[in-house]
């Protein structure tokens, strides 16, 4: 049976993540995502994905220490980054830098230590390159800050506000993992050949780079900017719906009801009301949009998706749109490496079939 894109085809068993699009549920290792974002940090949930359980105090501190220890860029990566063409896109920069880790000290068998190292390196690579392009000095990682807080600090050179840290941390938790998506599948296919973790992670980064997978929510940012300039959410949104335009940031291909990631992110932003004007603005726009969607498209169940709030967070922390997919990559490295580890535990090489659509020629009729 041919199924283009393998849509709906079960290719693996996993205990890492479960997505229920009909019920609007996203589950990491048995925990619903809203429960995790309301109570736990990025580091705690990374531990859950890698080790299969939430950490106790000692385990959490050990993980934090390992993440901090691996933040420093080795000299060979700094040298590579300094010599890359300055017009190279950031996803290609990350891919090249991560691939340079090689396997000389690792061996092919993937380990959690490798997963921690790769996860620690990506934010520093992003920050180093971003400040290099801006002709600013590199901000060395701080051992005093959390994983997400340190990322913002390295990008800006300033300790971020609590509101900005919590908003971005919640978003990064929500993008740690999302089932057998294209980049995760790439990672597992590469790992299934008994290639090393660095190679599998590099394959995933290359897949994430494609605009059909890791594209930035530029259209949502444009919508928010347009509404802010017009001064009326109702006027702008009603106008788009009257013209039959798609309202960006609402509806999702997988989730047929509320996007659980958007629900969890909204809950966190509601805790931060009054802390940042862009976050408050996004909440107001969403209320108006949902009301008008019910009026113009009754029964369609078009709810806010995670990209809507991702765009609001980007505006709030003044994150350049070029940094969206790289930031997505920085968080998804946890999910990719968890899947690589799981693949290695019970490995079978991926070897799907294809349907030949070419011609068959009879060579006996060819003149000799």
Short mmCIF file of C-alpha atoms in Angstrom, two decimals:
data_model
loop_
_atom_site.label_atom_id
_atom_site.label_comp_id
_atom_site.label_asym_id
_atom_site.label_seq_id
_atom_site.Cartn_x
_atom_site.Cartn_y
_atom_site.Cartn_z
CA UNK A 1 0.00 0.00 0.00
CA UNK A 2 1.36 3.40 -0.99
CA UNK A 3 0.99 6.21 1.56
CA UNK A 4 2.79 9.32 0.38
CA UNK A 5 4.77 10.95 3.16
CA UNK A 6 4.04 7.89 5.35
CA UNK A 7 1.09 9.85 6.76
CA UNK A 8 -0.71 7.75 9.37
CA UNK A 9 1.79 4.89 9.09
CA UNK A 10 3.07 3.60 12.46
CA UNK A 11 6.85 3.32 12.22
CA UNK A 12 7.92 2.95 15.85
CA UNK A 13 6.84 2.27 19.41
CA UNK A 14 7.69 5.01 21.89
CA UNK A 15 7.20 5.78 25.56
CA UNK A 16 8.34 9.39 25.16
CA UNK A 17 5.36 11.31 23.83
CA UNK A 18 1.67 10.85 22.97
CA UNK A 19 -0.43 13.25 20.90
CA UNK A 20 -4.23 13.01 20.88
CA UNK A 21 -5.38 15.47 18.26
CA UNK A 22 -9.08 14.70 18.75
CA UNK A 23 -9.03 15.33 22.49
CA UNK A 24 -6.39 18.03 22.33
CA UNK A 25 -3.83 16.33 24.55
CA UNK A 26 -0.02 16.33 24.51
CA UNK A 27 1.60 13.93 26.96
CA UNK A 28 5.28 13.61 27.90
CA UNK A 29 6.11 10.29 29.59
CA UNK A 30 2.58 9.97 31.02
CA UNK A 31 2.19 13.61 32.15
CA UNK A 32 -0.16 16.05 30.43
CA UNK A 33 1.72 19.07 29.18
CA UNK A 34 -0.32 21.62 31.15
CA UNK A 35 0.57 19.88 34.40
CA UNK A 36 4.27 19.97 33.52
CA UNK A 37 4.44 23.63 32.47
CA UNK A 38 2.58 24.74 35.58
CA UNK A 39 4.93 23.02 38.01
CA UNK A 40 8.30 22.13 36.50
CA UNK A 41 11.33 23.77 34.89
CA UNK A 42 13.00 23.13 31.54
CA UNK A 43 15.72 21.12 33.27
CA UNK A 44 13.25 18.94 35.18
CA UNK A 45 11.27 18.08 32.05
CA UNK A 46 14.43 17.41 30.06
CA UNK A 47 15.34 14.90 32.79
CA UNK A 48 11.89 13.35 32.40
CA UNK A 49 12.36 12.88 28.65
CA UNK A 50 15.91 11.55 28.89
CA UNK A 51 15.61 9.33 31.97
CA UNK A 52 11.90 8.50 31.96
CA UNK A 53 11.16 10.09 35.33
CA UNK A 54 11.09 13.45 37.05
CA UNK A 55 14.24 14.10 39.09
CA UNK A 56 14.66 14.32 42.83
CA UNK A 57 16.66 17.26 44.21
CA UNK A 58 20.05 15.54 43.85
CA UNK A 59 19.33 14.33 40.31
CA UNK A 60 18.14 17.78 39.29
CA UNK A 61 21.25 19.46 40.65
CA UNK A 62 23.46 16.92 38.88
CA UNK A 63 21.72 17.61 35.59
CA UNK A 64 21.99 21.38 36.07
CA UNK A 65 25.70 21.00 36.78
CA UNK A 66 26.21 18.94 33.61
CA UNK A 67 24.29 21.42 31.47
CA UNK A 68 26.36 24.30 32.88
CA UNK A 69 29.65 22.43 32.39
CA UNK A 70 28.89 21.85 28.70
CA UNK A 71 27.84 25.42 27.84
CA UNK A 72 31.36 26.53 26.97
CA UNK A 73 32.16 26.47 23.26
CA UNK A 74 35.28 24.44 22.49
CA UNK A 75 38.00 26.26 20.56
CA UNK A 76 37.43 24.27 17.38
CA UNK A 77 33.77 25.36 17.20
CA UNK A 78 34.68 29.01 17.83
CA UNK A 79 37.26 28.74 15.04
CA UNK A 80 34.70 27.25 12.65
CA UNK A 81 32.12 29.92 13.48
CA UNK A 82 34.68 32.69 12.95
CA UNK A 83 35.51 31.37 9.47
CA UNK A 84 32.02 30.61 8.15
CA UNK A 85 30.57 32.96 5.49
CA UNK A 86 28.67 35.71 7.25
CA UNK A 87 25.71 35.31 4.88
CA UNK A 88 25.18 31.69 5.94
CA UNK A 89 21.76 31.14 7.52
CA UNK A 90 21.77 30.35 11.23
CA UNK A 91 20.27 26.86 10.89
CA UNK A 92 23.15 25.90 8.56
CA UNK A 93 25.57 27.38 11.09
CA UNK A 94 24.10 25.25 13.89
CA UNK A 95 24.18 22.15 11.69
CA UNK A 96 27.83 22.71 10.76
CA UNK A 97 28.94 23.47 14.31
CA UNK A 98 27.15 20.49 15.84
CA UNK A 99 28.45 18.11 13.17
CA UNK A 100 32.01 19.18 14.06
CA UNK A 101 31.62 17.48 17.43
CA UNK A 102 32.33 14.22 15.61
CA UNK A 103 32.58 10.88 17.38
CA UNK A 104 36.23 10.56 18.32
CA UNK A 105 35.49 10.74 22.04
CA UNK A 106 31.97 9.34 21.85
CA UNK A 107 31.75 6.14 19.85
CA UNK A 108 28.54 5.24 18.04
CA UNK A 109 26.51 4.14 21.06
CA UNK A 110 24.40 7.14 22.14
CA UNK A 111 24.44 8.23 25.79
CA UNK A 112 22.59 10.75 27.94
CA UNK A 113 25.89 12.58 28.47
CA UNK A 114 26.05 13.23 24.73
CA UNK A 115 22.43 14.41 24.76
CA UNK A 116 23.19 16.87 27.56
CA UNK A 117 26.26 18.19 25.76
CA UNK A 118 24.45 18.81 22.46
CA UNK A 119 21.54 20.48 24.28
CA UNK A 120 23.97 22.75 26.15
CA UNK A 121 25.93 23.72 23.06
CA UNK A 122 23.11 24.88 20.78
CA UNK A 123 22.12 28.05 22.72
CA UNK A 124 25.77 29.09 22.93
CA UNK A 125 26.28 28.52 19.20
CA UNK A 126 23.20 30.62 18.42
CA UNK A 127 24.33 33.42 20.73
CA UNK A 128 27.92 33.43 19.52
CA UNK A 129 26.89 33.69 15.87
CA UNK A 130 24.17 36.29 16.48
CA UNK A 131 26.48 38.63 18.34
CA UNK A 132 29.27 38.01 15.81
CA UNK A 133 26.99 39.23 13.00
CA UNK A 134 26.02 42.26 15.09
CA UNK A 135 29.70 43.04 15.69
CA UNK A 136 29.18 42.67 19.44
CA UNK A 137 31.47 40.89 21.86
CA UNK A 138 30.52 37.34 22.80
CA UNK A 139 28.75 37.05 26.16
CA UNK A 140 30.23 34.08 27.98
CA UNK A 141 27.64 31.70 29.50
CA UNK A 142 26.86 32.28 33.16
CA UNK A 143 27.05 29.35 35.59
CA UNK A 144 24.62 31.18 37.87
CA UNK A 145 21.66 31.16 35.49
CA UNK A 146 19.16 28.50 34.41
CA UNK A 147 19.26 27.03 30.90
CA UNK A 148 16.66 29.39 29.40
CA UNK A 149 17.69 32.41 31.45
CA UNK A 150 21.29 31.94 30.34
CA UNK A 151 20.24 31.72 26.69
CA UNK A 152 18.52 35.12 26.87
CA UNK A 153 21.47 36.54 28.80
CA UNK A 154 23.97 35.41 26.15
CA UNK A 155 21.82 36.89 23.38
CA UNK A 156 21.32 40.30 25.00
CA UNK A 157 24.12 40.72 27.53
CA UNK A 158 21.52 41.53 30.19
CA UNK A 159 19.84 39.43 32.87
CA UNK A 160 16.30 38.90 31.51
CA UNK A 161 13.18 39.81 33.44
CA UNK A 162 11.27 37.09 35.25
CA UNK A 163 8.30 37.51 32.88
CA UNK A 164 10.43 37.09 29.77
CA UNK A 165 12.27 34.10 31.21
CA UNK A 166 9.08 32.32 32.27
CA UNK A 167 7.35 33.02 28.96
CA UNK A 168 10.25 31.70 26.88
CA UNK A 169 10.87 28.77 29.23
CA UNK A 170 7.23 27.70 28.93
CA UNK A 171 7.41 27.94 25.16
CA UNK A 172 10.64 25.92 25.04
CA UNK A 173 9.15 23.23 27.29
CA UNK A 174 6.19 22.99 24.92
CA UNK A 175 8.51 22.48 21.95
CA UNK A 176 10.85 19.96 23.60
CA UNK A 177 9.01 17.11 21.94
CA UNK A 178 6.10 16.48 19.58
CA UNK A 179 5.96 12.84 18.52
CA UNK A 180 7.13 11.37 15.22
CA UNK A 181 7.49 14.64 13.32
CA UNK A 182 9.77 14.94 10.28
CA UNK A 183 12.96 15.90 12.15
CA UNK A 184 12.48 13.27 14.84
CA UNK A 185 11.92 10.65 12.15
CA UNK A 186 15.16 11.78 10.46
CA UNK A 187 17.02 11.38 13.74
CA UNK A 188 15.63 7.87 14.31
CA UNK A 189 16.35 6.75 10.74
CA UNK A 190 19.97 7.85 11.05
CA UNK A 191 20.31 6.29 14.51
CA UNK A 192 18.80 3.04 13.19
CA UNK A 193 21.89 2.47 11.03
CA UNK A 194 23.97 2.45 14.24
CA UNK A 195 25.41 5.80 13.30
CA UNK A 196 26.36 8.07 16.21
CA UNK A 197 24.25 10.60 18.11
CA UNK A 198 25.98 13.62 16.57
CA UNK A 199 25.15 12.37 13.07
CA UNK A 200 21.54 11.66 14.00
CA UNK A 201 21.15 15.09 15.62
CA UNK A 202 22.73 16.75 12.58
CA UNK A 203 20.21 14.99 10.34
CA UNK A 204 17.39 16.30 12.53
CA UNK A 205 18.73 19.87 12.35
CA UNK A 206 18.90 19.64 8.57
CA UNK A 207 15.27 18.51 8.50
CA UNK A 208 14.14 21.24 10.90
CA UNK A 209 15.73 23.78 8.56
CA UNK A 210 13.01 23.18 5.95
CA UNK A 211 10.26 25.84 5.96
CA UNK A 212 7.51 23.20 5.93
CA UNK A 213 8.69 22.05 9.37
CA UNK A 214 10.47 24.71 11.40
CA UNK A 215 9.28 27.91 9.78
CA UNK A 216 8.86 31.05 11.89
CA UNK A 217 5.41 32.46 12.74
CA UNK A 218 6.11 35.52 10.62
CA UNK A 219 2.49 35.81 9.47
CA UNK A 220 1.29 35.95 13.10
CA UNK A 221 3.83 38.65 13.90
CA UNK A 222 2.58 40.63 10.89
CA UNK A 223 -1.00 40.24 12.15
CA UNK A 224 -0.11 41.51 15.62
CA UNK A 225 1.83 44.42 14.14
CA UNK A 226 -1.09 45.30 11.85
CA UNK A 227 -3.58 45.25 14.74
CA UNK A 228 -1.28 47.30 16.97
CA UNK A 229 -0.87 49.92 14.25
CA UNK A 230 -4.62 50.04 13.47
CA UNK A 231 -5.52 50.26 17.14
CA UNK A 232 -8.49 47.89 16.78
CA UNK A 233 -8.33 44.11 16.84
CA UNK A 234 -11.98 43.81 15.87
CA UNK A 235 -11.60 46.08 12.86
CA UNK A 236 -8.60 44.22 11.43
CA UNK A 237 -9.81 40.69 12.16
CA UNK A 238 -13.35 41.35 10.95
CA UNK A 239 -11.93 42.81 7.75
CA UNK A 240 -9.82 39.71 7.09
CA UNK A 241 -12.72 37.35 7.74
CA UNK A 242 -15.02 39.42 5.49
CA UNK A 243 -12.42 39.09 2.72
CA UNK A 244 -12.14 35.32 3.22
CA UNK A 245 -8.54 35.53 4.44
CA UNK A 246 -7.06 32.86 6.71
CA UNK A 247 -6.50 34.11 10.24
CA UNK A 248 -2.93 33.16 11.09
CA UNK A 249 -2.31 31.64 14.54
CA UNK A 250 -5.65 29.87 14.71
CA UNK A 251 -6.43 26.25 13.84
CA UNK A 252 -3.99 23.32 13.67
CA UNK A 253 -3.49 20.37 11.32
CA UNK A 254 -3.15 17.84 14.16
CA UNK A 255 -5.29 19.27 16.95
CA UNK A 256 -9.00 19.29 16.09
CA UNK A 257 -9.89 21.10 19.30
CA UNK A 258 -7.78 23.32 21.60
CA UNK A 259 -4.02 23.08 20.97
CA UNK A 260 -2.83 21.92 24.42
CA UNK A 261 0.43 23.84 23.97
CA UNK A 262 -1.49 27.07 23.39
CA UNK A 263 -3.66 26.36 26.43
CA UNK A 264 -0.60 25.79 28.62
CA UNK A 265 1.16 28.87 27.27
CA UNK A 266 -1.91 31.04 27.79
CA UNK A 267 -2.19 29.82 31.40
CA UNK A 268 1.39 30.92 32.02
CA UNK A 269 0.85 34.29 30.38
CA UNK A 270 -2.23 34.87 32.52
CA UNK A 271 0.04 34.55 35.55
CA UNK A 272 2.17 37.34 34.07
CA UNK A 273 -0.60 39.86 33.30
CA UNK A 274 0.76 43.37 33.73
CA UNK A 275 4.38 42.26 33.40
CA UNK A 276 4.74 42.93 29.66
CA UNK A 277 2.55 44.92 27.28
CA UNK A 278 3.00 42.59 24.28
CA UNK A 279 1.93 39.56 26.28
CA UNK A 280 -1.11 41.44 27.56
CA UNK A 281 -1.88 42.62 24.02
CA UNK A 282 -1.80 39.05 22.68
CA UNK A 283 -4.33 37.92 25.27
CA UNK A 284 -6.67 40.74 24.25
CA UNK A 285 -6.32 39.94 20.53
CA UNK A 286 -7.03 36.26 21.14
CA UNK A 287 -10.29 37.02 22.95
CA UNK A 288 -11.50 39.15 20.04
CA UNK A 289 -10.34 36.65 17.40
CA UNK A 290 -12.07 33.66 19.00
CA UNK A 291 -15.32 35.62 19.30
CA UNK A 292 -15.23 36.65 15.64
CA UNK A 293 -14.26 33.18 14.43
CA UNK A 294 -17.32 31.77 16.20
CA UNK A 295 -19.42 34.43 14.47
CA UNK A 296 -18.04 33.93 10.96
CA UNK A 297 -17.17 30.22 11.05
CA UNK A 298 -19.64 28.57 13.45
CA UNK A 299 -18.93 24.94 14.24
CA UNK A 300 -15.41 25.00 12.78
CA UNK A 301 -13.65 24.74 16.17
CA UNK A 302 -10.86 27.11 15.22
CA UNK A 303 -8.84 27.76 18.35
CA UNK A 304 -5.55 29.47 19.09
CA UNK A 305 -2.46 27.45 18.19
CA UNK A 306 0.97 27.60 19.79
CA UNK A 307 2.38 29.82 17.01
CA UNK A 308 0.09 32.67 18.05
CA UNK A 309 1.62 32.87 21.51
CA UNK A 310 5.10 32.10 20.20
CA UNK A 311 4.82 35.24 18.07
CA UNK A 312 3.70 37.25 21.11
CA UNK A 313 6.68 36.02 23.13
CA UNK A 314 9.07 36.86 20.28
CA UNK A 315 7.71 40.39 20.22
CA UNK A 316 7.88 40.71 24.00
CA UNK A 317 11.51 39.62 24.31
CA UNK A 318 12.45 41.36 21.05
CA UNK A 319 13.69 38.14 19.50
CA UNK A 320 14.53 38.59 15.84
CA UNK A 321 12.34 36.39 13.59
CA UNK A 322 15.54 34.80 12.26
CA UNK A 323 16.06 33.32 15.73
CA UNK A 324 12.71 31.54 15.94
CA UNK A 325 13.60 28.25 14.22
CA UNK A 326 17.04 28.15 15.88
CA UNK A 327 15.36 28.64 19.28
CA UNK A 328 12.89 25.89 18.38
CA UNK A 329 15.95 23.75 17.57
CA UNK A 330 17.57 24.56 20.91
CA UNK A 331 14.59 23.10 22.75
CA UNK A 332 13.81 20.21 20.36
CA UNK A 333 17.37 18.87 20.76
CA UNK A 334 16.09 17.29 23.98
CA UNK A 335 13.32 15.43 22.17
CA UNK A 336 15.55 14.36 19.30
CA UNK A 337 18.21 12.93 21.60
CA UNK A 338 15.58 11.16 23.73
CA UNK A 339 14.33 9.43 20.58
CA UNK A 340 17.88 8.56 19.50
CA UNK A 341 18.46 6.93 22.89
CA UNK A 342 15.17 5.04 22.63
CA UNK A 343 15.95 3.88 19.08
CA UNK A 344 19.27 2.44 20.22
CA UNK A 345 17.59 0.44 23.01
CA UNK A 346 15.56 -1.70 20.60
CA UNK A 347 16.96 -1.04 17.16
CA UNK A 348 15.79 -2.15 13.75
CA UNK A 349 17.10 -0.34 10.70
CA UNK A 350 14.46 1.59 8.76
CA UNK A 351 14.05 0.16 5.26
CA UNK A 352 10.73 1.13 3.68
CA UNK A 353 9.75 0.14 0.17
CA UNK A 354 9.01 2.36 -2.81
CA UNK A 355 6.77 1.97 -5.84
CA UNK A 356 8.63 2.08 -9.16
CA UNK A 357 6.96 4.41 -11.67
CA UNK A 358 9.56 4.27 -14.44
CA UNK A 359 9.55 2.29 -17.68
CA UNK A 360 10.74 -1.24 -18.47
CA UNK A 361 12.76 -1.54 -21.68
CA UNK A 362 13.38 -4.70 -23.69
CA UNK A 363 17.11 -4.64 -24.40
CA UNK A 364 16.78 -7.46 -26.94
CA UNK A 365 15.33 -4.98 -29.46
CA UNK A 366 18.28 -2.60 -29.26
CA UNK A 367 20.50 -2.64 -32.38
CA UNK A 368 23.98 -3.81 -31.66
#
